[in-house]
Coordinates of C-alpha atoms and ligand atoms in Angstrom, one line a residue:
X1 CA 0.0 0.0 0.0
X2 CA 1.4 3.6 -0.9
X3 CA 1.6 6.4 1.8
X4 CA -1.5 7.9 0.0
X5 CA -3.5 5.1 0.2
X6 CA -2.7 4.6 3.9
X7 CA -3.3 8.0 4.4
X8 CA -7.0 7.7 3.1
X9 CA -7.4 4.7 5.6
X10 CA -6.7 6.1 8.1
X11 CA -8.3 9.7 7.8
X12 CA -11.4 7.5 7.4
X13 CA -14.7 7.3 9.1
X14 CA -14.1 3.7 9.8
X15 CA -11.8 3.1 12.3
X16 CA -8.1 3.6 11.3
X17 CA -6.0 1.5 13.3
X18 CA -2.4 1.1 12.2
X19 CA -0.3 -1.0 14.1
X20 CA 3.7 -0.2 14.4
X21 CA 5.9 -2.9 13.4
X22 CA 9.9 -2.8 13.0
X23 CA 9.6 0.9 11.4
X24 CA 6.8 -0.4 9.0
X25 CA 2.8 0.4 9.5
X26 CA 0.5 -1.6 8.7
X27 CA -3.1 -0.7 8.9
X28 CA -5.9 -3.5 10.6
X29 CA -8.6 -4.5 9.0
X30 CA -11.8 -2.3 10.1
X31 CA -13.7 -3.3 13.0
X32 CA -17.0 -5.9 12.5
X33 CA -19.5 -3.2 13.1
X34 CA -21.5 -4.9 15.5
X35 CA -21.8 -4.0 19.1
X36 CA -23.3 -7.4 20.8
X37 CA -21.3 -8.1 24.1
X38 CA -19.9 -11.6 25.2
X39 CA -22.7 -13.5 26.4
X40 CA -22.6 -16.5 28.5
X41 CA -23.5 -19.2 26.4
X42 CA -20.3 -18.2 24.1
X43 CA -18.3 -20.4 27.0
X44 CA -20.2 -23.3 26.2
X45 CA -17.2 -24.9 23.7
X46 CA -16.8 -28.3 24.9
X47 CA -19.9 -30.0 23.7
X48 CA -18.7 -33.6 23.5
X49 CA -18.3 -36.0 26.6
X50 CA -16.6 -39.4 27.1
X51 CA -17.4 -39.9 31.0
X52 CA -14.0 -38.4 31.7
X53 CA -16.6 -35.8 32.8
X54 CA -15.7 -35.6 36.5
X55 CA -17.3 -32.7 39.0
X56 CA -16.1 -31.5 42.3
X57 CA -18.2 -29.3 44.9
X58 CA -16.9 -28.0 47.7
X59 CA -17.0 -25.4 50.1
X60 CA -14.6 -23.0 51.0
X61 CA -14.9 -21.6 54.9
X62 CA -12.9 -18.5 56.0
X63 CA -9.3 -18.1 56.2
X64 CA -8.6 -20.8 53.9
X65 CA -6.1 -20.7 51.4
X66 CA -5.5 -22.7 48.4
X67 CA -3.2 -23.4 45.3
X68 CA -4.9 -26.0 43.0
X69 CA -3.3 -27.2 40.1
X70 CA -6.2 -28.1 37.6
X71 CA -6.4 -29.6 34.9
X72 CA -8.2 -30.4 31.5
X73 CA -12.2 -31.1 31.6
X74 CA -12.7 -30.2 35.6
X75 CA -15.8 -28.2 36.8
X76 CA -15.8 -26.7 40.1
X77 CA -18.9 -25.2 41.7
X78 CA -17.5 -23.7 45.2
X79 CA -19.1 -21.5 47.4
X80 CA -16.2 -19.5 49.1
X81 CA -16.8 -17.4 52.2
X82 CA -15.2 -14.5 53.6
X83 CA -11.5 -13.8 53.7
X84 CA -10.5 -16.8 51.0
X85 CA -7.6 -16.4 49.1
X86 CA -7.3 -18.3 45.6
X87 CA -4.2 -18.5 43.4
X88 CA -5.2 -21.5 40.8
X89 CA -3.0 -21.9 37.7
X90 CA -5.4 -23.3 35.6
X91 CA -5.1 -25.3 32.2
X92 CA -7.4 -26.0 29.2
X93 CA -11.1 -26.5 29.4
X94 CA -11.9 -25.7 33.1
X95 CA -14.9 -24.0 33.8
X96 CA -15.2 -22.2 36.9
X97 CA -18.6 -20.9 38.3
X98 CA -17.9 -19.7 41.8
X99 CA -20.2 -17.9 43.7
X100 CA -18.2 -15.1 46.1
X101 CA -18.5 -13.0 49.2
X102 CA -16.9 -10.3 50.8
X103 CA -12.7 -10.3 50.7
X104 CA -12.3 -13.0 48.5
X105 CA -8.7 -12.3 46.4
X106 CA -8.3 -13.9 43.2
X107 CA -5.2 -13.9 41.2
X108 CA -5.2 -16.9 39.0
X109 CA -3.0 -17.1 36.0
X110 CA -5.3 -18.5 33.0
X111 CA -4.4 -20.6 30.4
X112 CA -6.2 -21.5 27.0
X113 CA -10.3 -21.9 26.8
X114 CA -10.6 -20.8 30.6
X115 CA -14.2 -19.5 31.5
X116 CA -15.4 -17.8 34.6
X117 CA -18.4 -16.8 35.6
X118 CA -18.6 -15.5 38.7
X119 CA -21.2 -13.6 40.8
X120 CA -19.2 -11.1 42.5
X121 CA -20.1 -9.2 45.9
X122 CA -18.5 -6.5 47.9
X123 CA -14.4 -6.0 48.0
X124 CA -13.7 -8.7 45.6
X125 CA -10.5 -8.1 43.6
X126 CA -9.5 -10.0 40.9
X127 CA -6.1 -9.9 39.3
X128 CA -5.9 -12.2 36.3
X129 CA -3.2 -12.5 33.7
X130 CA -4.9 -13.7 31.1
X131 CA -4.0 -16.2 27.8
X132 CA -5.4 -16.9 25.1
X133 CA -9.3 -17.7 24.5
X134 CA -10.2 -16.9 28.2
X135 CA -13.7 -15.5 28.7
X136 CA -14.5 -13.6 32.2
X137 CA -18.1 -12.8 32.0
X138 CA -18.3 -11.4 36.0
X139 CA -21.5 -9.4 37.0
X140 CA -19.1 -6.2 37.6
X141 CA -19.4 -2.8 38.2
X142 CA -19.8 -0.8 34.3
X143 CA -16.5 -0.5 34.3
X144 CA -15.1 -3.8 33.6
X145 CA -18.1 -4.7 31.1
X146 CA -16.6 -5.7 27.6
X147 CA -19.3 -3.9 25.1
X148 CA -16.5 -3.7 22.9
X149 CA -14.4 -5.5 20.2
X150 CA -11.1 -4.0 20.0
X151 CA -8.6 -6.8 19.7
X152 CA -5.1 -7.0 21.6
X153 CA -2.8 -4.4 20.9
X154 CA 0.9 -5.2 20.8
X155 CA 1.3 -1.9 23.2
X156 CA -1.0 -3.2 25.4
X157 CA 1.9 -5.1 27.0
X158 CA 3.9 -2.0 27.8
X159 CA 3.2 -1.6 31.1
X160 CA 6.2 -0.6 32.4
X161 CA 6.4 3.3 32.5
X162 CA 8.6 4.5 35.1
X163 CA 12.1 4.3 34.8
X164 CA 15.2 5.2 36.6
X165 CA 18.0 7.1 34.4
X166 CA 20.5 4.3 35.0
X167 CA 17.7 1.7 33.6
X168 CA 16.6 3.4 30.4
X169 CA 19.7 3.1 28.1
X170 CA 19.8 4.5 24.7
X171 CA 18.7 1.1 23.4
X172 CA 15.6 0.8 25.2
X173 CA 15.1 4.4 24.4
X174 CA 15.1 4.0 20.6
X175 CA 12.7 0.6 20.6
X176 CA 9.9 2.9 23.0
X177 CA 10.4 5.7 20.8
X178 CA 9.8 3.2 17.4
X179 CA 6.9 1.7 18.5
X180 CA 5.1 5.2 19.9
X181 CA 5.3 4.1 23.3
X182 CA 5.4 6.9 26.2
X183 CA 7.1 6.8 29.0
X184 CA 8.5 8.5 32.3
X185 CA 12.1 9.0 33.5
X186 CA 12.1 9.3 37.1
X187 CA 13.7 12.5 39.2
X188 CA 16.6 12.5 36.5
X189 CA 19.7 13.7 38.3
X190 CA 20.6 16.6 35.8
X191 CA 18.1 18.3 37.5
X192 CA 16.9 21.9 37.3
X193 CA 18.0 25.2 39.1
X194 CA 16.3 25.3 42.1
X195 CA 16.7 29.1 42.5
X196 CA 15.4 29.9 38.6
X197 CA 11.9 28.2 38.4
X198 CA 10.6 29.2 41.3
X199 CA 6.7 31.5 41.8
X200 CA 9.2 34.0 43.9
X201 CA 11.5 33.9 40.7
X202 CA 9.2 34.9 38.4
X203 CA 7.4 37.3 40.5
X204 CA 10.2 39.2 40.8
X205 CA 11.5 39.3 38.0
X206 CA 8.6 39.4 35.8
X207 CA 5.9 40.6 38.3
X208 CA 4.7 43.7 36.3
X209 CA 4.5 41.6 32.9
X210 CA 0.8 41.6 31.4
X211 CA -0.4 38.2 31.0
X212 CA -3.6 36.0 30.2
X213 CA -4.9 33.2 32.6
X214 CA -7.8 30.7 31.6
X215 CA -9.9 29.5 33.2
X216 CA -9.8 25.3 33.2
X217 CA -13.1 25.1 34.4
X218 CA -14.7 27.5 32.2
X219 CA -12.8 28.4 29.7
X220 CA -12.9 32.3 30.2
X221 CA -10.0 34.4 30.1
X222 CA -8.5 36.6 33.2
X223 CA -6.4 39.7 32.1
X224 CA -3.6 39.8 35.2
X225 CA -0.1 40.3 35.9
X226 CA 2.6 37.9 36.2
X227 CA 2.5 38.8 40.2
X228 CA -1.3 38.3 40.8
X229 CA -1.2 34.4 39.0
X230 CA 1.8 33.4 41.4
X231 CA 0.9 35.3 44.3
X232 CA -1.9 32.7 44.5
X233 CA 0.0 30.0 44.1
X234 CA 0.6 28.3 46.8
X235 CA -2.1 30.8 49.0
X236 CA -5.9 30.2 47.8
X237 CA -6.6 33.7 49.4
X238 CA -4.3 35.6 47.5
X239 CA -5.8 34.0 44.3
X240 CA -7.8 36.0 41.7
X241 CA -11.3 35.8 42.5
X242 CA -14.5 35.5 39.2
X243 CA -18.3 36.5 40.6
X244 CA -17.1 35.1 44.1
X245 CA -14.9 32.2 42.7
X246 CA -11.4 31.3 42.6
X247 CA -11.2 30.2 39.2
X248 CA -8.4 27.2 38.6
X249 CA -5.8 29.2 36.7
X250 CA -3.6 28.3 33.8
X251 CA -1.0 31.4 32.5
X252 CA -1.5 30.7 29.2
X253 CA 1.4 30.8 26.4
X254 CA 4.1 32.5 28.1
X255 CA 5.8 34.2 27.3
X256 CA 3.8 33.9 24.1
X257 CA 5.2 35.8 21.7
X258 CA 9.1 35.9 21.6
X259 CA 11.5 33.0 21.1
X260 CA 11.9 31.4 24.9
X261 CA 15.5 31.3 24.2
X262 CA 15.7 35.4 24.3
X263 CA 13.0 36.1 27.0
X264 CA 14.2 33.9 29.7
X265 CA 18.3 33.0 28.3
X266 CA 19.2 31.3 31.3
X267 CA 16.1 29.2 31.7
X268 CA 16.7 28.2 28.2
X269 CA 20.3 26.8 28.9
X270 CA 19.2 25.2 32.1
X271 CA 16.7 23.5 30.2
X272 CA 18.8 22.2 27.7
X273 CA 21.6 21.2 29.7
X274 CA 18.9 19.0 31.5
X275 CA 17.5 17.7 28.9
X276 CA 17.9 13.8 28.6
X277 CA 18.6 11.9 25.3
X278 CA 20.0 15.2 23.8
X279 CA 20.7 13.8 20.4
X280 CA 16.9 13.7 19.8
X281 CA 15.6 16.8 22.2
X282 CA 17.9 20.0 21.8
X283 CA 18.2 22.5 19.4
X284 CA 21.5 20.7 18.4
X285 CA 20.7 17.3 18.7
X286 CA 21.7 15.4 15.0
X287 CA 18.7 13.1 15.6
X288 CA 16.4 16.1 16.0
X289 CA 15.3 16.6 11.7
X290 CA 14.2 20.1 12.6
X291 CA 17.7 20.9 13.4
X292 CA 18.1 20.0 9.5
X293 CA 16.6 23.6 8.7
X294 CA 19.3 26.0 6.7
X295 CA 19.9 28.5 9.3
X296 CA 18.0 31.2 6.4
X297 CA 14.5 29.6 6.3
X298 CA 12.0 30.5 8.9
X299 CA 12.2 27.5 11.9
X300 CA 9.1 26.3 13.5
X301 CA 8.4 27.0 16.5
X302 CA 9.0 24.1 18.9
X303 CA 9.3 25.6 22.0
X304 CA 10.5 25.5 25.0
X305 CA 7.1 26.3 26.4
X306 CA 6.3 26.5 30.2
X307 CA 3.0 25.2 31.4
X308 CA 2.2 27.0 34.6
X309 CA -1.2 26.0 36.7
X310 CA -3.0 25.3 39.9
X311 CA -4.3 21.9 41.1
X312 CA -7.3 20.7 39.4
X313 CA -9.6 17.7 39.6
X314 CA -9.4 14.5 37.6
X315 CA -12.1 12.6 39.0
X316 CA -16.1 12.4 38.2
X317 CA -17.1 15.9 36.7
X318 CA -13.0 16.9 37.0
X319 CA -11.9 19.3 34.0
X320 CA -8.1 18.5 34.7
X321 CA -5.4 21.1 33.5
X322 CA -5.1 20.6 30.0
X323 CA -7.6 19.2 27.6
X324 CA -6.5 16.0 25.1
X325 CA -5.0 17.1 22.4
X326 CA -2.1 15.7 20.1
X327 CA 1.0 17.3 18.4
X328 CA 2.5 16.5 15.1
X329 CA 5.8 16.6 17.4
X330 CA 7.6 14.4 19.6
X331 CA 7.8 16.2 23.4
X332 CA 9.5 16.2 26.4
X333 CA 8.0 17.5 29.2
X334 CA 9.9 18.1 32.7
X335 CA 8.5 19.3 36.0
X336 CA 10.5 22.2 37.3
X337 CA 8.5 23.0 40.4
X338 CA 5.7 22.3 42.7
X339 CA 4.9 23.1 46.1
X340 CA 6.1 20.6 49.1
X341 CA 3.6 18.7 49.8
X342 CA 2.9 19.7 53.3
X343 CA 2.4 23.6 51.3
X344 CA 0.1 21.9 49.3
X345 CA -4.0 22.6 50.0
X346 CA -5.2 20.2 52.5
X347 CA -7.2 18.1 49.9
X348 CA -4.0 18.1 47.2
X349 CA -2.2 16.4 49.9
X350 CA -3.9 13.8 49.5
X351 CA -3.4 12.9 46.0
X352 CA -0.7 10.2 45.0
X353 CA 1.6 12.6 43.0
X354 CA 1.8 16.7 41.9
X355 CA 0.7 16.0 38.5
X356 CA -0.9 13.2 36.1
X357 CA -0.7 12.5 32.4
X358 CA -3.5 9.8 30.4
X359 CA -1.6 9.3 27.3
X360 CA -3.0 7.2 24.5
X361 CA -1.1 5.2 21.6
X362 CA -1.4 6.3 18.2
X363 CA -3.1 3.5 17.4
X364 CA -6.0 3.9 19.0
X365 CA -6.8 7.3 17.8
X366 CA -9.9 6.0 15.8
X367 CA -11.5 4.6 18.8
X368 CA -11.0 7.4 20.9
X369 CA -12.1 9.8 18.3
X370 CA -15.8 7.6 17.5
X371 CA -16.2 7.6 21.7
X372 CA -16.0 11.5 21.7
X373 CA -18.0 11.7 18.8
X374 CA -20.6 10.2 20.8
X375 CA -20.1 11.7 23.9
X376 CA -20.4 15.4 22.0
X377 CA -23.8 14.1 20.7
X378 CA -25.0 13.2 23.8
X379 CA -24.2 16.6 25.2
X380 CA -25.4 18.6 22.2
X381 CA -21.7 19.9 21.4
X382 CA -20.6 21.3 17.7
X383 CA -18.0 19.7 16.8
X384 CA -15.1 19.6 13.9
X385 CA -12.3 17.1 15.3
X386 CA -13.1 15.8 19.2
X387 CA -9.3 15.5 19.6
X388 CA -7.6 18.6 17.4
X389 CA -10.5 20.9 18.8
X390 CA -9.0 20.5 22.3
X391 CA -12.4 20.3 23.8
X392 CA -12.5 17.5 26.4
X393 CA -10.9 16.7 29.0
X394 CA -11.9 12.9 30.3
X395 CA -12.6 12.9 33.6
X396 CA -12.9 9.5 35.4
X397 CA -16.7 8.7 34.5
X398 CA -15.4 8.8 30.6
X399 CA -12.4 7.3 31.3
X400 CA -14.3 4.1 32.6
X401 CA -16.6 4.6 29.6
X402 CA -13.8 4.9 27.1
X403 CA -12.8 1.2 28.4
X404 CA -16.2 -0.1 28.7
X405 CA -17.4 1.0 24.7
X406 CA -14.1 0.9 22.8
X407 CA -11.9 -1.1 25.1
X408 CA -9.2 1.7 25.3
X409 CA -7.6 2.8 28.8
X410 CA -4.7 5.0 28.4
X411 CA -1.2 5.0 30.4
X412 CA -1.6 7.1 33.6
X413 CA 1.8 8.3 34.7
X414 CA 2.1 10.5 37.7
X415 CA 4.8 13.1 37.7
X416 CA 6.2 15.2 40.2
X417 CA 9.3 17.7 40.3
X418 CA 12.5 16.3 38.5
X419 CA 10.2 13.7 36.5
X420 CA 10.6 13.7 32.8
X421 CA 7.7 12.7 30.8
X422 CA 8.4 11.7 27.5
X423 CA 5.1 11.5 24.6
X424 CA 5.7 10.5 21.2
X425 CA 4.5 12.2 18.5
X426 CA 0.6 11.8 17.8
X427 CA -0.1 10.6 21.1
X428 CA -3.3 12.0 22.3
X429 CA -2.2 13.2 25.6
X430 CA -4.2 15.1 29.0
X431 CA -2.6 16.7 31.5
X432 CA -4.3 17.0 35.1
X433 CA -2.2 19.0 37.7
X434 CA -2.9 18.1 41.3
X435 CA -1.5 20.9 43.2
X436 CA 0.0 24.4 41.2
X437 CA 3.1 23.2 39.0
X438 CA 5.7 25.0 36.6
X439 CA 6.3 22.5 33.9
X440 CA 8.8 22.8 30.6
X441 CA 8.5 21.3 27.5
X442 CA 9.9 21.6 24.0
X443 CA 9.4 19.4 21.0
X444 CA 11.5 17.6 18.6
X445 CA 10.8 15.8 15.1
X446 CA 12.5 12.3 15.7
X447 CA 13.1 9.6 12.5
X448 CA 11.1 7.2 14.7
X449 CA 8.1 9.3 14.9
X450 CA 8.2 11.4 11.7
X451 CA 5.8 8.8 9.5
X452 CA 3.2 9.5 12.5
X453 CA 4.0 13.4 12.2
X454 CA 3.0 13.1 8.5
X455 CA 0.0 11.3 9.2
X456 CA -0.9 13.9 11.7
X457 CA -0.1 17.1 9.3
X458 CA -2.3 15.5 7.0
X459 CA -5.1 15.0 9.5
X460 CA -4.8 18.8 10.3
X461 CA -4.4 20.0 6.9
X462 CA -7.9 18.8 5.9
X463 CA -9.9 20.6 9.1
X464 CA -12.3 23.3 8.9
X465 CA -10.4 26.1 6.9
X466 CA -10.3 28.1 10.3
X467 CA -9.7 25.9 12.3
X468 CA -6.6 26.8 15.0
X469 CA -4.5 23.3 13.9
X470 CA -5.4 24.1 10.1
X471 CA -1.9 25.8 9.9
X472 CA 1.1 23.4 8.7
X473 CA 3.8 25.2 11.3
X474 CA 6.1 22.4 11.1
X475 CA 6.3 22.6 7.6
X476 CA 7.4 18.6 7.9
X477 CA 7.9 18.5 3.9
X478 CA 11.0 20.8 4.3
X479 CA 11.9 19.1 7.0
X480 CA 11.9 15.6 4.9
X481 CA 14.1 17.5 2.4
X482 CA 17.1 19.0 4.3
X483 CA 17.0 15.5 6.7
X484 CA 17.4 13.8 3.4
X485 CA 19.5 16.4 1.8
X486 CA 22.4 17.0 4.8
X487 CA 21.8 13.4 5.8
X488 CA 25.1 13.1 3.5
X489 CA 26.8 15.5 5.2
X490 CA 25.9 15.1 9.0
X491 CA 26.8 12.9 11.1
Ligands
AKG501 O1 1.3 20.3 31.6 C1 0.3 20.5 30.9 O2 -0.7 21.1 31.4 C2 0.3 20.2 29.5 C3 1.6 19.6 28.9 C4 1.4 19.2 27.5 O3 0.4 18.9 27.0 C5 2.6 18.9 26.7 O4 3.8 19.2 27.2 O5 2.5 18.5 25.6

């Protein structure tokens, strides 16, 4: 298939879902269009008996723990009471219908043709690692209902997303960064000034500075100072207050119109000097193909950028920090500050980290884009693209659903200061901050990511004709051509 005809699948109505292989991408097949759920009577597979047939019931009183090994053709009806732990490996053609209570822990490993059926009550967890051809059809809460028919992903099995400096080499680095897989490097020792991206910092050195804060919740704009957003940092009384409301503040593109490089110089170099994998992230980096640009021809704008807001909410009816969105661009995103936690507001002190990122494959794009479809029907909402519009954040109630209706759940990673979170280019990503951060980020055109940054320029040239992602800025064409031209000269 030519990159044109690719293109056209995937800019589709049907679900585009291309699937990375060793630098190749192939698109699947479209999805069967029906929508009926695994049903019970799907398990029924083994229709033919020779009186090996053999049936065991027993019950199961508290405190009891067991470690069968089963094996083909078994049936086991227990009734387990409270406080039961299970850890079964289980083999071929063994049907399980237990009936649980209260505390019961499950973590079996399942094998081929496994079916459970359980009827679940209160505080049961179950922790399976599933094979092959296992059906679990559990009367669950929504969120573990399968109403969906997205096969297994390949990146469904990277599940590892934290990683120590010493642990991620260069090696490792380069197969994530193939196969569009996002990750986080963990307080990275090159770590920032602690003196230059601090709220005291900026206040006084920028204090006076005009500036534009929106509002997460709402949307709305706040004209302020530079002063007035930090002095409420850290102190919800000193914060700006909207018709009796402390709106959740995010300073909004600054500084926003002058290179970063010449507002804030020595933020800029100790940025870059903290940068990890610099070959791919700075301005000089020889795997970064925007650094392929003649000096003489206008450069895109890739940044650095600081994200600067106050804690937010991520759970049912939450509207997080920053909406999902995706870039054409590969990013790296650092945390340069946030308050100690015991600074933090009471109920941010709570909350498992200062910051936390849902990031999406590439692949699942399509899926995520049909669920938000539906979700802006439902709400009435006007739509062009649910993802390029920057429009929703997904709180946890459409989180759940996202799972539930197109079998897609994101990465969560939670990042706090000195954590480098690295996303892929044409990763959907959100961004919820749990307490006020100071986050920097730039952007960088990789040759692992660069066939997913066409695909993306594409999808954005054909939107609405004023539509705010309409414009090509990265100009990834020219790009292609110096990368290919100096690529004889550079090393
Ligand atoms: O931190 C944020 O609020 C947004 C960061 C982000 O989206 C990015 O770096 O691409």
């Amino acid at each position: 298939m030519d990159i044109d005809e690719w293109e056209h699948e995937l800019t589709d109505e049907i679900p585009e879902l291309p699937e990375l292989h060793d630098n190749v991408i192939t698109p699947e097949l479209p999805l069967d269009p029906h929508d009926r759920p695994q049903q019970p009577h799907d398990s029924h597979q083994k229709i033919e008996c020779k009186g090996e047939l053999t049936e065991e019931i027993f019950e199961l009183h508290d405190n009891v723990n067991i470690t069968p090994v089963l094996h083909d053709d078994v049936n086991i009806t227990p009734v387990l009471h409270d406080n039961v732990n299970i850890k079964p490996e289980l083999h071929d053609n063994v049907n399980i219908k237990p009936e649980l209570h209260d505390n019961v822990n499950i973590k079996p490993e399942l094998h081929d043709n496994v079916n459970i059926t359980p009827e679940l009550h209160d505080n049961v967890n179950i922790t399976t690692e599933l094979h092959d051809n296992v059906n679990i059809t559990p009367e669950l809460p929504l969120a573990t209902i399968r109403q969906h028919d997205r096969p297994q992903q390949p990146h469904d099995s990277h599940q590892k997303i934290e990683w120590k400096e010493d642990e991620l080499t260069e090696e490792i680095f380069k197969d994530f960064w193939r196969k569009g897989y996002p990750f986080l490097l963990k307080e990275t020792s090159t770590r920032l000034s602690n003196e230059l991206w601090t709220p005291e910092y900026f206040k006084t050195k920028y204090g006076e500075t005009k500036c534009e804060c929106v509002d997460c919740k709402t949307g709305l704009i706040h004209a302020m100072n530079v002063q007035k957003f930090f002095d409420g940092f850290e102190d919800i009384n000193a914060r700006f207050i909207h018709q009796g409301e402390y709106p959740c503040l995010k300073l909004k593109d600054w500084p926003s119109t002058d290179d970063f490089a010449n507002v804030f110089p020595n933020h800029f170099q100790d940025f870059m000097n903290a940068l990890p994998f610099k070959e791919y992230t700075t301005r000089q980096g020889v795997l970064n193909l925007a650094n392929r640009l003649p000096k003489d021809i206008n450069r895109p704008d890739l940044g650095p950028k600081m994200y600067n807001a106050y804690g937010s909410e991520d759970s049912d009816g939450g509207n997080g920090t920053t909406n999902l969105h995706l870039d054409m661009t590969d990013a790296v995103n650092m945390m340069a500050y946030a308050p100690n936690v015991n600074n933090r507001l009471e109920h941010e002190q709570l909350k498992p980290s200062a910051a936390v990122w849902d990031i999406y494959h590439f692949s699942d794009l399509p899926r995520i884009r049909r669920f938000l479809r539906k979700v802006a029907k439902e709400r009435d909402l006007l739509i062009d693209h649910p993802i390029h519009d920057q429009c929703f954040y997904m709180d946890s109630t459409l989180r759940k659903r996202l799972l539930v209706e197109e079998g897609v759940s994101g990465w969560r990673i939670y990042q706090n200061p000195g954590d480098v979170v690295f996303v892929p280019a044409g990763c959907a990503h959100q961004v919820c901050n749990y307490t006020s951060c100071i986050k920097v980020a730039v952007d960088f055109v990789s040759p692992e990511g660069v066939a997913r940054s066409y695909i993306i320029s594409n999808q954005f040239r054909k939107l609405t004709h004023n539509h705010k992602r309409k414009k090509d800025i990265l100009q990834l064409p020219v790009i292609l051509y110096h990368s290919w031209t100096t690529s004889f000269t550079k090393q």
